[in-house]
CSV table of C-alpha atoms and ligand atoms in Angstrom, one decimal:
chain,number,residue,atom,x,y,z
A,266,UNK,CA,93.7,166.5,171.8
A,267,UNK,CA,95.1,164.7,174.7
A,268,UNK,CA,98.7,163.8,175.0
A,269,UNK,CA,98.1,160.1,174.1
A,270,UNK,CA,99.9,158.4,171.3
A,271,UNK,CA,96.7,157.8,169.4
A,272,UNK,CA,96.6,158.6,165.7
A,273,UNK,CA,93.7,157.6,163.4
A,274,UNK,CA,92.3,155.4,166.1
A,275,UNK,CA,95.5,153.4,166.4
A,276,UNK,CA,97.9,153.4,169.4
A,277,UNK,CA,101.4,153.9,168.2
A,278,UNK,CA,103.7,151.0,169.1
A,279,UNK,CA,106.5,151.7,171.5
A,280,UNK,CA,109.2,153.5,169.4
A,281,UNK,CA,112.2,151.3,168.8
A,282,UNK,CA,115.6,152.6,169.8
A,283,UNK,CA,118.6,150.4,169.0
A,284,UNK,CA,122.3,151.1,169.3
A,285,UNK,CA,125.8,149.9,168.4
A,286,UNK,CA,128.4,150.4,171.1
A,287,UNK,CA,131.9,149.6,169.8
A,288,UNK,CA,135.0,149.8,172.0
A,289,UNK,CA,137.7,151.8,170.1
A,290,UNK,CA,140.5,149.3,170.8
A,291,UNK,CA,141.1,149.0,167.1
A,292,UNK,CA,139.3,149.1,163.8
A,293,UNK,CA,136.1,147.1,163.1
A,294,UNK,CA,136.7,143.5,161.8
A,295,UNK,CA,134.3,140.9,160.2
A,296,UNK,CA,133.0,140.0,163.7
A,297,UNK,CA,132.2,143.5,164.8
A,298,UNK,CA,130.6,144.2,161.4
A,299,UNK,CA,128.1,141.3,162.1
A,300,UNK,CA,127.0,142.9,165.4
A,301,UNK,CA,126.8,146.4,163.8
A,302,UNK,CA,124.7,145.1,160.9
A,303,UNK,CA,122.4,143.1,163.1
A,304,UNK,CA,121.6,146.0,165.4
A,305,UNK,CA,121.2,148.3,162.4
A,306,UNK,CA,118.8,146.0,160.5
A,307,UNK,CA,116.7,145.1,163.6
A,308,UNK,CA,116.3,148.9,164.2
A,309,UNK,CA,115.6,149.8,160.6
A,310,UNK,CA,113.2,146.9,160.0
A,311,UNK,CA,111.2,148.1,163.0
A,312,UNK,CA,111.2,151.7,161.6
A,313,UNK,CA,113.4,152.6,164.6
A,314,UNK,CA,116.3,154.8,165.4
A,315,UNK,CA,119.9,153.4,165.5
A,316,UNK,CA,122.3,155.2,167.8
A,317,UNK,CA,126.0,155.0,168.2
A,318,UNK,CA,128.0,154.9,171.4
A,319,UNK,CA,131.7,155.0,171.6
A,320,UNK,CA,132.7,152.8,174.6
A,321,UNK,CA,136.1,154.3,175.3
A,322,UNK,CA,135.7,153.7,179.0
A,323,UNK,CA,138.7,151.5,179.4
A,324,UNK,CA,141.2,154.3,178.5
A,325,UNK,CA,144.3,152.0,178.7
A,326,UNK,CA,142.8,149.6,176.1
A,327,UNK,CA,141.7,152.3,173.6
A,328,UNK,CA,143.8,153.0,170.6
A,329,UNK,CA,144.5,156.5,169.3
A,330,UNK,CA,142.5,157.2,166.1
A,331,UNK,CA,140.4,154.0,166.4
A,332,UNK,CA,137.1,155.9,167.2
A,333,UNK,CA,137.4,158.0,164.1
A,334,UNK,CA,138.4,155.0,162.0
A,335,UNK,CA,135.3,153.1,163.2
A,336,UNK,CA,133.0,156.0,162.2
A,337,UNK,CA,134.6,156.1,158.8
A,338,UNK,CA,134.2,152.3,158.4
A,339,UNK,CA,130.6,152.4,159.4
A,340,UNK,CA,129.9,155.1,156.8
A,341,UNK,CA,131.8,153.3,154.1
A,342,UNK,CA,129.7,150.2,154.8
A,343,UNK,CA,126.4,152.1,154.6
A,344,UNK,CA,125.7,152.0,158.3
A,345,UNK,CA,124.4,155.5,158.9
A,346,UNK,CA,123.5,156.2,162.5
A,347,UNK,CA,121.0,158.7,164.0
A,348,UNK,CA,121.9,161.7,166.2
A,349,UNK,CA,125.2,162.5,167.9
A,350,UNK,CA,127.6,159.8,169.0
A,351,UNK,CA,127.6,159.3,172.8
A,352,UNK,CA,131.1,159.1,174.1
A,353,UNK,CA,131.6,157.2,177.4
A,354,UNK,CA,134.8,159.0,178.4
A,355,UNK,CA,132.7,162.1,178.8
A,356,UNK,CA,130.1,160.5,181.0
A,357,UNK,CA,131.9,160.0,184.3
A,358,UNK,CA,129.4,162.3,186.2
A,359,UNK,CA,126.5,160.1,185.2
A,360,UNK,CA,128.3,157.0,186.3
A,361,UNK,CA,129.3,158.6,189.6
A,362,UNK,CA,125.7,159.5,190.2
A,363,UNK,CA,124.6,155.9,189.6
A,364,UNK,CA,127.3,154.6,191.9
A,365,UNK,CA,126.1,157.1,194.6
A,366,UNK,CA,122.6,155.8,194.2
A,367,UNK,CA,123.9,152.3,194.7
A,368,UNK,CA,125.9,153.4,197.8
A,369,UNK,CA,122.8,155.0,199.4
A,370,UNK,CA,121.0,151.6,199.1
A,371,UNK,CA,124.0,149.7,200.5
A,372,UNK,CA,124.0,147.7,197.3
A,373,UNK,CA,127.8,148.2,196.8
A,374,UNK,CA,130.8,147.9,199.1
A,375,UNK,CA,134.4,149.0,198.9
A,376,UNK,CA,136.9,146.1,198.2
A,377,UNK,CA,140.5,146.0,199.1
A,378,UNK,CA,141.5,142.8,197.3
A,379,UNK,CA,144.1,142.8,194.6
A,380,UNK,CA,144.1,140.6,191.6
A,381,UNK,CA,147.0,138.6,192.9
A,382,UNK,CA,145.4,138.1,196.3
A,383,UNK,CA,142.3,136.8,194.6
A,384,UNK,CA,144.3,134.5,192.3
A,385,UNK,CA,146.1,133.1,195.4
A,386,UNK,CA,143.0,132.5,197.4
A,387,UNK,CA,141.5,130.5,194.7
A,388,UNK,CA,144.6,128.7,193.3
A,389,UNK,CA,143.0,125.4,194.1
A,390,UNK,CA,139.7,124.4,192.4
A,391,UNK,CA,139.1,128.1,191.5
A,392,UNK,CA,135.4,128.4,190.7
A,393,UNK,CA,134.9,130.3,187.5
A,394,UNK,CA,132.0,131.7,185.6
A,395,UNK,CA,131.1,130.7,182.0
A,396,UNK,CA,133.6,133.3,180.7
A,397,UNK,CA,136.4,131.8,182.7
A,398,UNK,CA,136.6,134.6,185.2
A,399,UNK,CA,137.4,133.9,188.9
A,400,UNK,CA,134.4,134.3,191.3
A,401,UNK,CA,134.9,136.8,194.0
A,402,UNK,CA,135.2,134.9,197.4
A,403,UNK,CA,133.4,137.7,199.3
A,404,UNK,CA,136.5,138.8,201.4
A,405,UNK,CA,135.4,142.4,201.8
A,406,UNK,CA,131.6,141.8,201.7
A,407,UNK,CA,131.1,142.4,205.4
A,408,UNK,CA,133.6,145.2,205.8
A,409,UNK,CA,137.2,145.8,204.9
A,410,UNK,CA,139.8,143.7,206.8
A,411,UNK,CA,141.6,145.8,209.4
A,412,UNK,CA,144.2,148.1,207.9
A,413,UNK,CA,143.1,147.3,204.3
A,414,UNK,CA,142.6,150.2,201.9
A,415,UNK,CA,139.6,150.3,199.6
A,416,UNK,CA,140.5,149.9,195.9
A,417,UNK,CA,137.3,149.1,194.0
A,418,UNK,CA,133.6,149.0,194.5
A,419,UNK,CA,131.6,145.8,194.2
A,420,UNK,CA,127.9,145.2,193.9
A,421,UNK,CA,126.5,142.6,196.3
A,422,UNK,CA,124.6,140.0,194.2
A,423,UNK,CA,121.7,137.9,195.4
A,424,UNK,CA,121.7,134.1,195.6
A,425,UNK,CA,118.6,133.8,193.3
A,426,UNK,CA,118.1,132.8,189.7
A,427,UNK,CA,117.7,135.8,187.3
A,428,UNK,CA,115.5,134.8,184.4
A,429,UNK,CA,115.7,136.6,181.2
A,430,UNK,CA,114.7,136.2,177.6
A,431,UNK,CA,116.9,136.5,174.6
A,432,UNK,CA,115.2,136.9,171.2
A,433,UNK,CA,117.7,134.5,169.6
A,434,UNK,CA,118.7,132.1,172.5
A,435,UNK,CA,115.3,131.9,174.1
A,436,UNK,CA,114.6,131.7,177.9
A,437,UNK,CA,117.7,131.6,180.1
A,438,UNK,CA,118.6,132.0,183.7
A,439,UNK,CA,121.7,132.6,185.7
A,440,UNK,CA,122.4,132.7,189.5
A,441,UNK,CA,124.6,135.7,189.9
A,442,UNK,CA,126.0,134.4,193.3
A,443,UNK,CA,127.0,131.0,191.8
A,444,UNK,CA,128.1,132.1,188.3
A,445,UNK,CA,129.4,135.6,188.7
A,446,UNK,CA,129.9,136.6,192.3
A,447,UNK,CA,129.9,140.2,193.6
A,448,UNK,CA,131.2,142.1,190.6
A,449,UNK,CA,133.1,145.4,190.2
A,450,UNK,CA,131.3,148.6,189.3
A,451,UNK,CA,134.2,150.9,189.9
A,452,UNK,CA,137.7,149.6,189.3
A,453,UNK,CA,140.8,149.9,191.4
A,454,UNK,CA,142.3,152.2,188.7
A,455,UNK,CA,139.4,154.6,189.3
A,456,UNK,CA,137.6,153.8,186.0
A,457,UNK,CA,133.9,152.9,186.0
A,458,UNK,CA,133.3,149.3,184.9
A,459,UNK,CA,131.6,148.4,181.7
A,460,UNK,CA,128.6,146.8,183.5
A,461,UNK,CA,127.6,150.0,185.2
A,462,UNK,CA,128.3,152.3,182.2
A,463,UNK,CA,126.4,150.2,179.8
A,464,UNK,CA,123.3,150.2,182.0
A,465,UNK,CA,123.4,153.9,182.7
A,466,UNK,CA,124.0,154.7,179.0
A,467,UNK,CA,121.4,152.3,177.5
A,468,UNK,CA,118.8,154.1,179.8
A,469,UNK,CA,120.1,157.6,179.0
A,470,UNK,CA,119.9,156.9,175.3
A,471,UNK,CA,116.4,155.4,175.7
A,472,UNK,CA,117.5,152.1,174.2
A,473,UNK,CA,114.6,149.7,173.9
A,474,UNK,CA,116.4,146.9,172.0
A,475,UNK,CA,120.0,145.7,172.6
A,476,UNK,CA,121.4,143.6,169.7
A,477,UNK,CA,125.1,142.7,170.2
A,478,UNK,CA,127.6,139.8,170.0
A,479,UNK,CA,127.0,136.5,171.8
A,480,UNK,CA,130.2,137.0,173.9
A,481,UNK,CA,128.1,139.4,176.0
A,482,UNK,CA,125.1,137.0,176.5
A,483,UNK,CA,126.1,136.1,180.1
A,484,UNK,CA,126.7,139.8,181.0
A,485,UNK,CA,123.0,140.4,180.6
A,486,UNK,CA,121.8,139.2,184.1
A,487,UNK,CA,124.4,141.5,185.7
A,488,UNK,CA,123.0,144.4,183.7
A,489,UNK,CA,119.4,143.4,184.4
A,490,UNK,CA,120.3,143.3,188.1
A,491,UNK,CA,121.8,146.8,188.0
A,492,UNK,CA,118.8,148.1,186.1
A,493,UNK,CA,116.6,146.8,188.9
A,494,UNK,CA,118.7,148.4,191.6
A,495,UNK,CA,118.8,151.7,189.7
A,496,UNK,CA,115.1,151.7,188.8
A,497,UNK,CA,115.9,151.7,185.0
A,498,UNK,CA,114.0,149.9,182.3
A,499,UNK,CA,115.3,146.6,180.9
A,500,UNK,CA,115.5,146.6,177.1
A,501,UNK,CA,114.8,143.5,174.9
A,502,UNK,CA,118.0,141.6,174.3
A,503,UNK,CA,119.3,139.6,171.2
A,504,UNK,CA,122.8,138.1,171.0
A,505,UNK,CA,124.0,137.5,167.5
A,506,UNK,CA,126.5,134.8,166.4
A,507,UNK,CA,130.2,135.5,167.0
A,508,UNK,CA,132.5,135.1,164.1
A,509,UNK,CA,135.5,132.9,164.9
A,510,UNK,CA,138.7,132.1,163.1
A,511,UNK,CA,139.6,128.6,161.8
A,512,UNK,CA,140.9,127.8,165.3
A,513,UNK,CA,137.6,128.6,166.9
A,514,UNK,CA,138.7,131.9,168.5
A,515,UNK,CA,136.5,134.9,168.5
A,516,UNK,CA,137.8,137.5,166.0
A,517,UNK,CA,139.4,140.3,168.0
A,518,UNK,CA,142.4,142.4,168.2
A,519,UNK,CA,144.0,139.8,170.4
A,520,UNK,CA,143.5,137.1,167.7
A,521,UNK,CA,144.8,139.5,165.1
A,522,UNK,CA,141.6,139.9,163.1
A,523,UNK,CA,142.2,142.1,160.1
A,524,UNK,CA,140.4,145.4,159.8
A,525,UNK,CA,137.4,145.5,157.4
A,526,UNK,CA,138.7,145.9,153.8
A,527,UNK,CA,138.4,149.1,151.9
A,528,UNK,CA,137.7,147.4,148.6
A,529,UNK,CA,135.2,144.6,147.9
A,530,UNK,CA,132.9,145.9,150.6
A,531,UNK,CA,129.8,144.4,149.0
A,532,UNK,CA,131.2,140.9,149.3
A,533,UNK,CA,132.1,141.4,152.9
A,534,UNK,CA,128.6,142.8,153.7
A,535,UNK,CA,127.0,139.8,151.8
A,536,UNK,CA,129.1,137.5,154.1
A,537,UNK,CA,127.9,139.3,157.2
A,538,UNK,CA,124.3,138.9,156.1
A,539,UNK,CA,124.9,135.2,155.4
A,540,UNK,CA,126.3,134.8,159.0
A,541,UNK,CA,123.1,136.4,160.2
A,542,UNK,CA,120.9,133.9,158.3
A,543,UNK,CA,120.0,136.4,155.6
A,544,UNK,CA,122.1,135.5,152.5
A,545,UNK,CA,121.3,138.0,149.7
A,546,UNK,CA,119.8,136.6,146.5
A,547,UNK,CA,122.0,135.9,143.5
A,548,UNK,CA,120.5,138.9,141.7
A,549,UNK,CA,122.3,141.2,144.2
A,550,UNK,CA,125.8,139.7,143.5
A,551,UNK,CA,128.2,142.6,143.2
A,552,UNK,CA,125.9,145.1,144.9
A,553,UNK,CA,127.2,147.8,147.2
A,554,UNK,CA,126.7,147.6,151.0
A,555,UNK,CA,123.9,150.2,151.0
A,556,UNK,CA,121.9,148.2,148.5
A,557,UNK,CA,122.4,145.0,150.3
A,558,UNK,CA,121.3,146.7,153.6
A,559,UNK,CA,118.2,148.0,152.1
A,560,UNK,CA,117.3,144.5,150.8
A,561,UNK,CA,118.1,143.0,154.2
A,562,UNK,CA,116.1,145.5,156.2
A,563,UNK,CA,113.0,144.7,154.0
A,564,UNK,CA,113.6,140.9,154.6
A,565,UNK,CA,114.9,141.0,158.2
A,566,UNK,CA,113.4,138.3,160.5
A,567,UNK,CA,115.3,137.8,163.8
A,568,UNK,CA,113.9,134.2,163.9
A,569,UNK,CA,116.2,133.5,161.0
A,570,UNK,CA,119.4,134.5,162.8
A,571,UNK,CA,121.2,131.4,164.0
A,572,UNK,CA,122.4,131.0,167.6
A,573,UNK,CA,125.6,129.1,166.6
A,574,UNK,CA,128.9,130.9,165.9
A,575,UNK,CA,130.2,131.2,162.3
A,576,UNK,CA,133.7,130.6,161.0
A,577,UNK,CA,135.2,133.5,159.1
A,578,UNK,CA,136.7,133.3,155.6
A,579,UNK,CA,140.4,132.7,155.8
A,580,UNK,CA,140.9,136.4,154.9
A,581,UNK,CA,139.3,137.7,158.1
B,771,LIG,N1,131.7,147.8,173.8
B,771,LIG,C1,131.3,146.4,173.8
B,771,LIG,C2,132.2,145.7,172.7
B,771,LIG,O1,132.7,146.4,171.8
B,771,LIG,C3,129.9,146.2,173.4
B,771,LIG,C4,129.0,146.5,174.6
B,771,LIG,C5,127.5,146.2,174.4
B,771,LIG,O2,127.1,146.1,173.2
B,771,LIG,O3,126.8,146.1,175.4
B,771,LIG,O4,132.3,144.5,172.8
């Protein structure tokens, strides 16, 4: 037999590998549950693997004990992952190798600008990207100013439109030069930036499908650009609705979202499924999370997931 993927005359479809990548800055809340459930169901409905990655890259923002708490919450909500958890704080060598590859190509440059300098340069009519971040004015793009000391590494972005497809939001495009600017891949505090780590790790874990919260939608072109530079495959992307509080703010530690409850988990899971456009049938009222997930993976249709955000119950 040859090494092809042919069995019984059929070519096996590309195996699906999905992932959930929480940042251990606090326990999971109703919003992070929606992202976890969506990525889990999309993987399981495709007969795929669902991996877990602990994104503890930004050490100062991580909370002691949060990573373990998240694992316990996932188990309690019936979200059972495959294989070992990949931990970003142990992956610096891989990120350093990727940064070296970018340096060799001249795709990145050292930057000496401080946050306060950048804020001052742009005090008037500061151009900002859709997430409200200040665009980098390109001060160090053609070399450090005399006497300046390198602090961070930035990637040089092209003035072209990056087109991409999102399975929920459709065909989109973004011009990185206009909407983002040259972005940081290694920070002034010596930590690697999320954009670089996520691209390196998605490729390392063989991720074929990224399903995550819509707050990350406009990070996708940056990640696709880094994948192109590093010769890494681009996964399929789907960005699921954010859950907001009554004031329209994304649930997060900053907006004091409560941790997922330890009782009444079935009702919380049913609510997450409703946010994802898959409300369980009345016959499953009172069911435990695992039973709801098994119903949902049999009925999962990404076309039914709405693009608009959802407002959480007052309890969230
Ligand atoms: N760690 C990120 C977060 O918790 C998710 C990153 C990703 O899914 O690409 O928001």
